[in-house]
XYZ file of C-alpha atoms in Angstrom:
761
model
C 0.000 0.000 0.000
C 1.072 3.543 -0.768
C 0.279 5.272 2.557
C -1.189 2.744 5.004
C 1.518 0.706 6.681
C 4.164 3.361 6.068
C 6.114 5.272 8.713
C 4.831 8.689 7.668
C 6.098 11.736 9.567
C 3.482 13.399 11.779
C 1.557 16.246 10.201
C 2.447 18.732 12.929
C 6.077 17.717 13.448
C 7.584 20.764 11.719
C 5.404 23.184 13.696
C 6.397 21.596 16.984
C 10.096 21.381 16.175
C 10.202 25.013 15.074
C 8.316 26.279 18.123
C 5.240 27.553 16.316
C 2.425 28.939 18.507
C 0.099 25.947 18.572
C -0.935 25.397 22.215
C -3.837 26.839 24.211
C -1.917 29.742 25.738
C -0.377 30.554 22.335
C -3.708 31.022 20.574
C -5.804 32.525 23.397
C -6.509 36.276 23.669
C -3.610 38.175 25.202
C -5.812 40.398 27.401
C -7.453 37.603 29.382
C -8.400 37.994 33.003
C -6.389 35.490 35.025
C -8.532 33.094 37.026
C -7.438 31.615 40.356
C -9.386 29.300 42.673
C -9.583 29.476 46.460
C -9.616 25.838 47.519
C -10.852 24.010 50.571
C -8.221 23.051 53.173
C -10.578 20.412 54.584
C -11.582 16.973 53.326
C -15.215 17.505 54.331
C -16.793 20.786 55.380
C -19.686 23.215 54.996
C -19.180 26.905 54.352
C -20.893 28.774 57.199
C -19.785 32.263 56.171
C -17.779 33.652 53.260
C -16.771 37.305 52.747
C -15.204 38.437 49.455
C -15.657 42.194 49.986
C -11.955 42.874 50.618
C -10.963 40.806 47.575
C -13.303 42.821 45.353
C -11.522 46.018 46.384
C -8.059 44.640 45.612
C -6.083 46.057 42.650
C -6.939 44.565 39.259
C -9.803 42.372 40.496
C -12.735 42.039 38.084
C -14.831 39.576 40.074
C -14.857 37.322 43.107
C -17.511 34.635 42.923
C -18.937 32.336 45.600
C -21.681 29.718 45.607
C -24.179 32.585 45.902
C -23.178 33.831 42.419
C -23.387 30.700 40.249
C -26.250 28.554 38.903
C -27.624 25.867 41.202
C -27.420 23.265 38.418
C -25.860 19.840 38.930
C -23.638 18.569 36.135
C -20.838 16.110 35.466
C -17.319 16.907 34.348
C -16.945 13.496 32.687
C -16.381 13.628 28.934
C -18.746 10.853 27.956
C -21.453 10.378 25.355
C -24.878 11.578 26.485
C -26.606 10.359 28.578
C -23.485 9.965 30.669
C -23.112 7.034 33.031
C -21.411 9.404 35.476
C -23.813 11.083 37.936
C -24.678 14.770 37.882
C -23.197 15.574 41.290
C -21.251 18.848 40.898
C -22.001 22.549 41.126
C -19.633 25.202 39.775
C -19.246 26.327 43.397
C -20.882 24.521 46.290
C -21.415 25.324 49.944
C -20.776 21.645 50.695
C -17.065 20.866 50.238
C -16.179 17.204 49.743
C -12.403 16.984 49.434
C -9.250 18.980 50.022
C -8.955 21.289 47.019
C -12.672 21.626 46.291
C -13.347 25.126 44.912
C -14.546 27.663 47.499
C -14.355 30.878 45.459
C -13.274 32.082 42.015
C -11.258 35.270 41.614
C -10.373 36.901 38.287
C -7.915 39.776 37.986
C -5.766 41.476 35.395
C -2.722 39.423 36.418
C -2.248 36.121 38.186
C -0.298 37.843 40.949
C -3.221 40.186 41.615
C -5.689 37.290 41.643
C -3.528 35.312 44.077
C -3.208 38.352 46.354
C -6.995 38.832 46.308
C -7.575 35.167 47.151
C -5.700 35.725 50.411
C -8.167 38.468 51.372
C -11.215 36.195 51.326
C -12.499 35.197 54.739
C -14.241 31.832 55.169
C -15.739 30.187 58.233
C -16.002 26.406 57.846
C -18.001 23.791 59.690
C -15.655 20.823 59.599
C -17.423 17.497 59.064
C -16.186 13.931 59.636
C -14.599 12.507 56.485
C -14.362 9.115 54.791
C -10.863 8.508 53.439
C -10.929 4.694 53.127
C -12.990 3.223 50.293
C -13.527 0.011 52.271
C -15.610 1.890 54.854
C -17.565 4.117 52.467
C -20.572 2.023 51.463
C -23.544 2.587 53.805
C -21.384 4.755 56.070
C -23.376 7.103 58.360
C -21.402 9.953 56.775
C -23.210 10.782 53.524
C -20.971 12.601 51.048
C -23.764 13.549 48.607
C -27.000 14.113 50.550
C -28.308 16.761 48.120
C -31.806 16.321 46.705
C -30.870 17.380 43.159
C -28.215 14.671 42.728
C -29.022 12.774 39.508
C -27.998 9.539 37.808
C -29.099 9.585 34.176
C -28.335 5.907 33.505
C -29.285 3.016 35.823
C -25.986 1.603 37.104
C -26.709 0.762 40.723
C -25.977 4.298 41.926
C -27.372 5.453 45.273
C -25.990 8.687 46.686
C -27.535 8.006 50.106
C -25.365 4.876 50.372
C -22.229 6.595 48.961
C -22.575 4.350 45.906
C -21.561 5.647 42.491
C -22.278 2.273 40.904
C -22.571 -1.423 41.628
C -23.358 -4.476 39.564
C -22.558 -8.011 38.545
C -22.015 -9.990 35.358
C -21.657 -13.761 35.222
C -21.893 -16.858 33.086
C -22.040 -20.475 34.200
C -22.179 -21.902 37.726
C -19.131 -20.248 39.277
C -19.318 -21.978 42.665
C -19.739 -25.439 41.151
C -16.837 -24.924 38.772
C -14.552 -23.625 41.528
C -15.504 -26.576 43.715
C -14.471 -28.939 40.907
C -11.037 -27.316 40.519
C -7.883 -28.903 41.943
C -6.253 -25.554 42.770
C -7.741 -22.196 43.698
C -5.743 -18.994 43.889
C -7.530 -16.498 46.131
C -5.823 -13.156 46.675
C -6.348 -9.413 47.034
C -4.532 -6.887 44.850
C -4.543 -3.103 44.986
C -3.499 -0.146 42.872
C -3.272 3.574 43.669
C -4.618 6.822 42.210
C -1.789 7.400 39.750
C -1.472 10.762 38.032
C -1.327 11.147 34.255
C 1.398 13.794 34.757
C 1.162 15.201 31.227
C 3.636 17.996 30.521
C 0.956 20.601 29.730
C -1.205 21.151 32.803
C -4.953 21.797 32.584
C -5.792 25.127 30.945
C -8.516 26.915 29.028
C -9.565 30.400 27.954
C -13.007 31.823 27.256
C -14.448 34.876 25.507
C -17.714 36.135 24.036
C -17.824 36.522 20.274
C -19.520 39.339 18.374
C -22.859 37.539 18.662
C -22.633 36.960 22.406
C -21.755 33.273 22.118
C -19.235 31.760 24.509
C -16.032 30.546 22.842
C -13.881 28.112 24.821
C -10.293 27.382 23.773
C -9.236 24.329 25.695
C -6.563 21.692 25.952
C -9.131 18.916 25.939
C -9.563 15.436 24.525
C -13.339 15.842 24.243
C -14.354 19.180 22.636
C -17.958 18.205 21.926
C -18.479 16.849 25.441
C -16.959 20.027 26.914
C -19.461 22.051 24.891
C -22.370 20.070 26.352
C -21.052 20.091 29.936
C -20.281 23.826 29.950
C -23.733 24.590 28.569
C -25.375 22.327 31.161
C -23.473 23.889 34.069
C -24.244 27.436 32.927
C -27.856 26.670 32.063
C -27.559 27.919 28.475
C -28.274 26.214 25.112
C -25.433 24.196 23.599
C -25.597 26.281 20.441
C -24.393 29.222 22.521
C -21.084 27.468 23.228
C -18.234 26.947 20.777
C -15.172 24.865 21.720
C -11.842 25.056 19.894
C -9.151 22.459 20.544
C -5.595 23.563 19.673
C -2.552 21.279 19.982
C -2.584 19.354 23.288
C 0.561 18.930 25.355
C -0.407 15.457 26.510
C -3.555 14.092 28.096
C -3.428 10.321 28.731
C -7.104 10.477 29.753
C -6.806 13.354 32.243
C -8.320 15.731 29.711
C -11.302 13.473 29.116
C -12.632 15.254 32.196
C -13.691 18.908 32.112
C -11.389 19.771 34.995
C -10.954 23.533 34.509
C -13.066 24.929 31.652
C -16.086 25.961 33.703
C -14.167 28.455 35.861
C -13.093 30.931 33.159
C -16.465 30.326 31.481
C -18.451 31.602 34.474
C -16.065 34.556 34.808
C -16.623 35.508 31.170
C -20.375 35.144 31.516
C -20.350 37.360 34.615
C -17.953 40.039 33.346
C -18.230 39.836 29.564
C -14.422 39.773 29.444
C -11.983 37.144 28.146
C -10.649 34.909 30.925
C -8.034 32.197 31.265
C -7.113 29.597 33.842
C -3.808 27.716 33.935
C -3.433 25.042 36.576
C -0.151 24.915 38.438
C 1.631 21.596 38.647
C 0.565 21.433 42.276
C -3.110 21.800 41.308
C -2.736 19.215 38.550
C -1.280 16.793 41.087
C -3.736 17.416 43.906
C -7.145 18.330 42.486
C -7.479 16.830 39.016
C -8.628 13.424 37.696
C -6.172 10.600 38.474
C -6.627 6.867 37.961
C -9.228 5.172 40.166
C -7.596 3.413 43.100
C -8.951 -0.137 43.169
C -8.945 -3.122 45.489
C -9.525 -6.331 43.544
C -10.282 -9.763 44.984
C -9.636 -12.698 42.666
C -10.561 -16.363 42.936
C -8.971 -18.328 40.111
C -9.673 -22.029 39.710
C -7.752 -24.563 37.613
C -7.096 -28.266 37.212
C -3.785 -29.751 38.268
C -2.651 -29.889 34.649
C -3.118 -26.141 34.220
C -6.561 -25.749 32.675
C -8.199 -22.524 33.918
C -11.882 -23.295 34.463
C -13.314 -20.421 36.500
C -12.637 -16.841 37.589
C -14.467 -14.890 40.282
C -13.453 -11.214 40.538
C -14.732 -8.433 42.788
C -13.562 -4.845 42.307
C -13.953 -2.018 44.819
C -13.223 1.287 43.094
C -12.633 4.599 44.862
C -14.269 7.374 42.841
C -13.305 10.084 45.326
C -15.538 13.052 46.029
C -17.351 12.950 42.673
C -18.446 10.245 40.288
C -16.701 11.117 37.016
C -15.995 7.930 35.056
C -16.666 5.819 38.152
C -19.405 3.583 36.701
C -17.468 2.956 33.472
C -13.831 2.480 34.517
C -14.746 -0.270 36.942
C -16.289 -2.426 34.213
C -13.024 -2.684 32.330
C -11.216 -4.137 35.355
C -13.017 -7.422 34.775
C -14.382 -7.262 31.243
C -10.923 -6.621 29.770
C -8.935 -9.104 31.902
C -11.066 -12.219 32.425
C -11.725 -12.798 28.656
C -8.018 -13.416 28.028
C -8.564 -16.948 29.358
C -11.766 -17.802 27.473
C -10.361 -20.934 25.808
C -11.105 -23.431 28.601
C -13.188 -21.291 30.947
C -16.506 -22.786 32.054
C -17.749 -19.995 34.333
C -16.957 -16.479 35.468
C -18.400 -13.944 37.849
C -17.449 -10.285 37.909
C -18.988 -7.994 40.527
C -18.142 -4.442 41.469
C -18.820 -1.473 43.724
C -17.765 2.140 43.151
C -17.909 4.405 46.182
C -17.652 8.053 47.094
C -14.928 9.103 49.535
C -13.631 12.495 50.689
C -10.559 12.283 48.461
C -9.588 13.823 45.130
C -12.076 12.817 42.453
C -10.773 10.176 40.050
C -11.217 10.100 36.286
C -9.885 8.584 33.098
C -6.299 7.406 32.653
C -4.877 5.360 29.788
C -6.058 1.798 30.331
C -9.229 3.067 32.039
C -9.694 0.368 34.670
C -8.280 -2.463 32.561
C -4.811 -1.595 33.882
C -5.894 -2.245 37.457
C -7.785 -5.407 36.548
C -4.915 -6.728 34.462
C -2.516 -6.339 37.394
C -4.807 -8.488 39.521
C -5.740 -11.095 36.930
C -2.278 -11.573 35.450
C -0.696 -11.680 38.916
C -3.142 -14.414 39.890
C -2.264 -16.384 36.755
C 1.430 -16.034 37.598
C 0.727 -17.253 41.135
C -1.140 -20.223 39.671
C 1.860 -21.062 37.490
C 4.074 -21.065 40.568
C 1.670 -23.280 42.513
C 1.590 -25.732 39.590
C 5.362 -25.530 39.140
C 4.625 -24.658 35.516
C 6.246 -22.168 33.158
C 3.942 -19.084 33.045
C 4.239 -19.040 29.260
C 3.173 -22.654 28.951
C 0.222 -22.079 31.305
C -0.946 -19.129 29.224
C -0.506 -20.958 25.935
C -2.935 -23.627 27.172
C -5.646 -21.166 28.144
C -5.609 -17.963 26.111
C -8.367 -16.934 23.736
C -7.975 -18.006 20.101
C -9.233 -16.419 16.917
C -12.896 -17.144 16.312
C -13.754 -17.886 19.946
C -16.657 -16.158 21.679
C -15.701 -14.327 24.883
C -18.628 -14.438 27.355
C -16.826 -12.089 29.776
C -16.303 -9.574 26.948
C -19.986 -8.854 26.362
C -20.296 -12.039 24.287
C -18.152 -10.706 21.434
C -16.157 -13.005 19.164
C -12.415 -12.616 18.620
C -12.445 -12.335 14.834
C -8.884 -10.993 14.759
C -6.537 -12.472 17.331
C -2.846 -13.356 17.171
C -2.316 -13.397 20.935
C -0.664 -16.807 20.712
C 1.807 -15.397 18.196
C 2.441 -12.339 20.387
C 3.187 -14.585 23.352
C 5.594 -16.759 21.387
C 7.357 -13.757 19.844
C 7.764 -11.988 23.192
C 9.317 -15.084 24.747
C 11.658 -15.394 21.789
C 12.727 -11.735 21.949
C 13.444 -11.761 25.707
C 15.219 -15.132 25.586
C 12.705 -16.642 27.979
C 13.905 -20.238 27.855
C 17.448 -19.223 28.747
C 16.561 -16.650 31.436
C 13.498 -18.090 33.210
C 13.114 -17.835 36.120
C 16.277 -16.137 37.445
C 20.055 -16.232 37.729
C 22.567 -14.637 40.082
C 25.260 -12.404 38.606
C 28.884 -12.303 39.814
C 28.216 -9.005 41.632
C 25.443 -10.618 43.686
C 22.589 -8.969 41.799
C 19.787 -11.211 40.563
C 18.453 -11.125 37.023
C 14.896 -12.432 36.628
C 12.081 -12.404 34.092
C 8.307 -12.138 34.275
C 5.470 -11.963 31.773
C 1.906 -10.779 31.363
C -0.774 -10.503 28.698
C -3.296 -7.756 28.002
C -6.257 -6.793 25.892
C -8.312 -3.632 25.570
C -10.985 -2.493 23.111
C -11.450 -0.342 20.018
C -13.959 2.299 21.036
C -17.160 1.741 22.978
C -19.430 -0.632 21.100
C -22.798 0.761 20.005
C -21.913 4.141 21.571
C -18.853 5.834 20.080
C -19.273 7.788 16.853
C -16.738 9.422 14.586
C -17.411 11.706 11.647
C -15.259 13.051 8.829
C -15.791 15.613 6.081
C -13.539 15.854 3.013
C -13.867 18.363 0.213
C -12.050 18.866 -3.067
C -10.000 22.063 -3.198
C -8.110 24.037 -5.822
C -5.574 22.138 -7.927
C -7.100 18.797 -7.006
C -6.039 18.560 -3.350
C -8.256 17.834 -0.362
C -9.153 19.326 3.011
C -10.276 16.923 5.726
C -12.209 18.174 8.745
C -12.307 15.824 11.721
C -13.766 15.969 15.197
C -11.233 13.504 16.607
C -8.677 15.000 18.966
C -4.980 14.575 18.298
C -3.301 14.806 21.711
C 0.141 13.882 20.466
C -0.848 10.384 19.376
C -0.698 11.289 15.691
C -4.334 10.629 14.808
C -4.335 13.590 12.373
C -1.553 11.819 10.497
C -3.053 8.334 10.679
C -6.442 9.511 9.444
C -4.721 11.420 6.633
C -2.860 8.222 5.690
C -6.167 6.373 5.412
C -7.650 9.159 3.307
C -4.609 9.242 1.038
C -4.779 5.459 0.594
C -8.500 5.570 -0.164
C -8.138 8.488 -2.601
C -4.918 7.140 -4.143
C -2.957 10.348 -3.663
C 0.142 11.501 -1.769
C -0.491 12.238 1.912
C 0.767 15.769 1.253
C -2.454 16.325 -0.722
C -4.554 15.855 2.446
C -4.743 18.918 4.690
C -6.206 18.219 8.142
C -8.123 20.712 10.250
C -8.184 20.424 14.042
C -11.332 20.484 16.101
C -13.727 23.422 16.235
C -17.234 22.426 17.304
C -18.688 25.083 14.981
C -16.971 23.631 11.912
C -15.919 20.035 12.643
C -18.260 17.088 12.232
C -19.246 15.436 15.506
C -16.802 13.033 17.134
C -16.913 11.590 20.635
C -13.274 12.594 21.152
C -10.002 10.818 21.854
C -10.671 8.153 24.456
C -11.509 4.467 24.695
C -8.930 3.761 21.976
C -11.546 4.740 19.427
C -9.946 7.003 16.830
C -8.123 4.605 14.508
C -10.938 2.059 14.474
C -14.087 4.202 14.717
C -13.078 7.466 13.019
C -10.781 5.613 10.635
C -13.736 3.765 9.167
C -15.569 7.091 8.886
C -12.630 8.233 6.713
C -13.030 5.198 4.462
C -16.791 5.733 4.135
C -16.308 9.444 3.385
C -13.762 8.688 0.683
C -16.100 6.168 -0.946
C -18.829 8.806 -1.128
C -16.384 11.423 -2.395
C -15.118 9.138 -5.169
C -18.687 8.648 -6.406
C -19.078 12.423 -6.578
C -15.761 12.804 -8.383
C -16.778 10.182 -10.916
C -20.111 11.938 -11.497
C -18.367 15.305 -11.940
C -15.763 13.787 -14.245
C -18.434 12.064 -16.317
C -20.232 15.378 -16.722
C -17.065 17.048 -18.006
C -16.376 14.093 -20.316
C -19.972 14.128 -21.514
C -20.614 10.480 -20.700
C -22.501 8.422 -18.141
C -21.123 7.938 -14.607
C -21.115 4.179 -15.209
C -18.611 4.721 -18.034
C -15.853 6.350 -15.940
C -13.447 5.230 -13.260
C -11.624 7.224 -10.589
C -7.831 6.835 -10.806
C -6.477 9.007 -8.013
C -5.217 11.876 -10.138
C -8.409 12.162 -12.185
C -11.347 10.411 -13.816
C -10.952 8.287 -16.961
C -13.504 7.196 -19.493
C -13.517 3.418 -19.878
C -15.074 3.873 -23.299
C -12.469 5.931 -25.121
C -9.665 6.501 -22.548
C -10.249 10.240 -22.358
C -9.362 11.671 -18.951
C -10.106 14.741 -16.868
C -7.716 15.615 -14.040
C -8.633 16.435 -10.456
C -7.352 19.939 -11.060
C -9.768 20.358 -13.953
C -12.642 19.017 -11.863
C -11.690 21.395 -9.051
C -11.536 24.340 -11.454
C -14.964 23.437 -12.787
C -16.361 23.846 -9.242
C -15.727 27.575 -9.646
C -18.174 27.749 -12.529
C -21.802 26.817 -12.858
C -21.019 23.496 -14.507
C -20.131 21.332 -11.484
C -21.521 21.232 -7.946
C -19.199 21.672 -4.971
C -17.615 18.299 -4.274
C -17.608 17.380 -0.589
C -18.609 14.326 1.385
C -19.281 13.576 5.021
C -19.834 10.245 6.730
C -20.157 8.957 10.264
C -19.259 5.605 11.727
C -20.057 3.612 14.820
C -19.657 -0.064 15.531
C -21.814 -2.616 17.342
C -18.618 -4.352 18.477
C -15.266 -3.295 19.926
C -12.540 -5.612 18.586
C -9.818 -6.010 21.209
C -6.136 -5.506 20.490
C -3.865 -7.931 22.344
C -0.365 -7.699 23.800
C 2.265 -9.873 25.406
C 4.884 -8.250 27.610
C 8.055 -9.705 29.127
C 10.241 -7.929 31.662
C 13.830 -8.624 32.659
C 14.834 -6.977 35.914
C 18.005 -6.530 37.920
C 17.459 -6.773 41.694
C 20.052 -5.666 44.218
C 19.352 -7.948 47.196
C 21.183 -5.594 49.556
C 19.028 -2.552 48.832
C 15.900 -3.978 47.242
C 16.342 -1.650 44.263
C 14.810 -2.950 41.031
C 15.862 -1.844 37.553
C 14.121 -2.874 34.366
C 17.040 -3.782 32.122
C 14.931 -5.046 29.219
C 11.251 -4.918 28.363
C 9.710 -6.552 25.333
C 6.226 -5.728 24.090
C 4.575 -7.524 21.176
C 1.235 -6.192 19.984
C -1.654 -7.352 17.807
C -3.389 -4.139 16.733
C -4.700 -5.551 13.471
C -3.125 -3.839 10.479
C -0.417 -1.430 11.631
C -1.315 1.870 9.953
C 1.886 3.741 10.862
C 4.671 1.549 12.281
C 6.645 4.517 13.647
C 3.719 5.970 15.565
C 2.587 2.523 16.727
C 6.072 1.841 18.040
C 6.354 5.061 20.038
C 2.814 4.568 21.355
C 3.845 1.158 22.633
C 7.130 2.396 24.091
C 5.363 5.263 25.846
C 2.670 3.044 27.305
C 5.250 0.568 28.589
C 7.208 3.410 30.195
C 4.099 4.696 31.959
C 3.365 1.176 33.169
C 6.891 0.864 34.548
C 6.436 4.134 36.443
C 3.123 2.984 37.909
C 4.822 -0.250 38.986
C 8.067 0.991 40.545
C 8.232 4.707 41.316
C 4.893 6.550 41.252
C 3.401 6.646 44.744
C 0.588 9.109 45.463
C 0.513 9.849 49.182
C -2.237 11.276 51.367
C -2.046 12.337 55.006
C -4.570 11.640 57.747
C -6.457 14.858 56.907
C -7.006 13.886 53.276
C -4.329 16.158 51.818
C -2.373 14.849 48.827
C 1.308 15.072 49.725
C 2.788 14.138 46.339
C 2.100 17.595 44.932
C 5.154 17.971 42.694
C 7.555 15.888 40.676
C 9.946 16.015 43.640
C 7.542 13.787 45.585
C 5.811 12.030 42.702
C 8.630 10.184 40.994
C 8.205 9.762 37.261
C 10.655 7.466 35.494
C 12.774 8.949 32.747
C 14.022 7.205 29.640
C 17.248 6.525 31.529
C 15.323 4.395 34.030
C 14.406 1.847 31.357
C 17.571 0.557 29.772
C 15.871 -1.163 26.850
C 12.309 -1.162 25.549
C 11.823 -3.272 22.440
C 8.625 -3.494 20.425
C 7.320 -5.778 17.706
C 3.985 -6.518 16.063
C 2.181 -9.700 15.089
C -0.579 -8.265 12.881
C -4.025 -9.725 12.457
C -6.762 -8.501 10.131
C -9.886 -7.057 11.721
C -12.677 -7.376 9.117
C -14.714 -4.508 10.599
C -11.792 -2.083 10.877
C -10.333 0.347 8.327
C -7.774 -1.613 6.291
C -8.018 -4.303 8.992
C -6.895 -2.013 11.837
C -7.743 -2.078 15.544
C -6.653 0.230 18.356
C -3.302 0.403 20.128
C -3.253 3.408 22.489
C -4.342 1.866 25.797
C -3.550 -1.834 25.623
C 0.172 -1.098 25.760
C 0.186 0.208 29.363
C -1.310 -2.919 30.907
C 1.447 -5.553 31.037
C 4.365 -3.963 32.969
C 2.864 -4.131 36.483
C 2.104 -7.874 36.608
C 5.184 -8.802 34.534
C 7.589 -6.863 36.765
C 5.857 -8.109 39.929
C 6.400 -11.702 38.812
C 10.023 -11.012 37.880
C 10.545 -9.641 41.405
C 9.049 -12.826 42.825
C 11.368 -14.947 40.702
C 14.321 -12.863 41.888
C 13.705 -12.918 45.641
C 10.594 -14.958 46.431
C 8.589 -11.926 47.583
C 5.129 -11.589 46.059
C 3.975 -7.957 46.074
C 0.274 -7.477 45.458
C -0.100 -3.769 46.189
C 1.550 -1.227 43.904
C 4.047 0.330 43.692
C 6.829 -2.199 44.201
C 9.351 -0.368 46.381
C 12.701 -1.428 47.853
C 11.139 -1.162 51.325
C 8.403 -3.642 50.458
C 10.935 -6.063 48.982
C 13.245 -5.946 52.007
C 10.366 -6.211 54.480
C 8.953 -9.096 52.466
C 12.280 -10.891 52.588
C 12.398 -10.459 56.365
C 8.877 -11.845 56.750
C 9.749 -14.744 54.460
C 12.877 -15.546 56.477
C 10.934 -15.336 59.750
């Protein structure tokens, strides 16, 4: 193929390398009021009195808003398709404060320094309430975090605010208790993960202004422009057609910007003052009052025969949604529905149950992997523990049980794996790492121990029967094209990948496809960049649009050639008559659009899918453990991915490398900490340790393609699956190195050394 499958350079690479003004602050008005938030110092409190009179008199201050000044309309910040599963449980400003960092007042001034000075002049009297900081005690606790009468859940998902429940439910197939009773070996363990931060380089930020017609324009670093439009309109109580959202280049998101964390604050300032406003979160705010991964406690019962046939899995997930319910009902489902199906081949029964609870901690949200990462750590760790109990190679155990192409996966909503090379990924990963030679461990001359571990993963390609992507392409002067998309490129390269698909479909160089970023006034609707949807969902919209456009080009060419449309064929650079070989070029067709002889040539198509084909991955880690200090280094990590047809090998490779690196950080160094008062202590990169490229000596990536019949050119997703294998693979390598099984992340030297002491005792 000419474009698909090629390592094409990203469309925006030159602009980024040359420092062009492409980010939110670059393209926002220069005279914006600067917005700063006064935040609650308490985990749970009521505002008894608040006085902003001194702040209003401070130099440069344009407004100081409290809960008295904003609409009493509940909304959600979750960027999800309407009706959202997440409850409507927020106000712009609320008298009832539910976590440290909750907004108490909004101040806007000419400069940030003036706004910060004015914030210090506000006087607040709080009634401090008892707080719930432990998710295990939240359900049916006498302390009710959301007692308000206007709390709403739009979708039935087991939510009950009076019980501190964001969601609960169960999914099962077969007689789980009977199957477990018939098993020779049962692994029953608890695993836990923390509220990891996405830690993107560009913090949350947005600007707002009123246009000449009085409409609110929002410029935001967001993954979900159309959802932001709806949520801002809902919170302000205005029609959606009065809100326009523009998405410039995003400096990273990883799911954090699937939540409308900051946009509403400058929006209310602009609506109150009529002036442009901007908010830029500090790193401290982004670390302490944003939308991290949901902390989860997962209980697994895994049953197998003595010869290593996995027959049954029973999983229960308790998810901590924090003070608000954004993404709570949806992330939890992936913890089981994206981990249990890996072992469909011999499985006779499964049960997956879950509870999502409110606590007085920072509200959680979306993070790459979206619940599957937590579930995969638990499930794959349990499989590794089963291998140890059976005295069986973990690779051999997996090879006996993993899902094969064509098999129906009851735990994955009953979908069939029509494209699956997981067995090939597993074999290739073992080959690349040298598994047979290195498993399980060996001691080096310096006393360090080298050990290996493995894990598998799967994800999805969009949300089945929900996600929608749309594309519009029109013919321009000289026979080139302009493509308008609603999908959000957040550094992943989707602008480039979609352009590659268009170029392949239209048989032209990729340079002939110009791509416009998202503007909700001009872009066709797209759900946004999340759920690994863009390549699969919007990519097929590209293919459909091109098919429609080609029919129009053939009709226009036939008109110019004075023949029937059935007598011409599109050839990429023009339209040829099959009757007499005459040809009209694209440039000539484009020029004819400027006269009365040919209609404007443009096509638009949308795409959704009733299924969500999963990509698969096998990951193998080789670690170096210093037994004296407990320090672990990942000296080699191999990831092999089945993402269907690889559209752009270069971008797919860096996606995989980046996801693996984030997974390594989650596993070894990233440790969010909270004190007894509910304050997040890891409020900077000095406390929250992100790994650098130097911390991973070698990350190697390969692909074992399949062909997904429902995907564009056979493609599936890749963005999220790649973060899911490091935690369980590294945990098992640590066990092989020192015999210590760590089931609660992160894996720290202290835990290893304490585990060795307990083992010796």
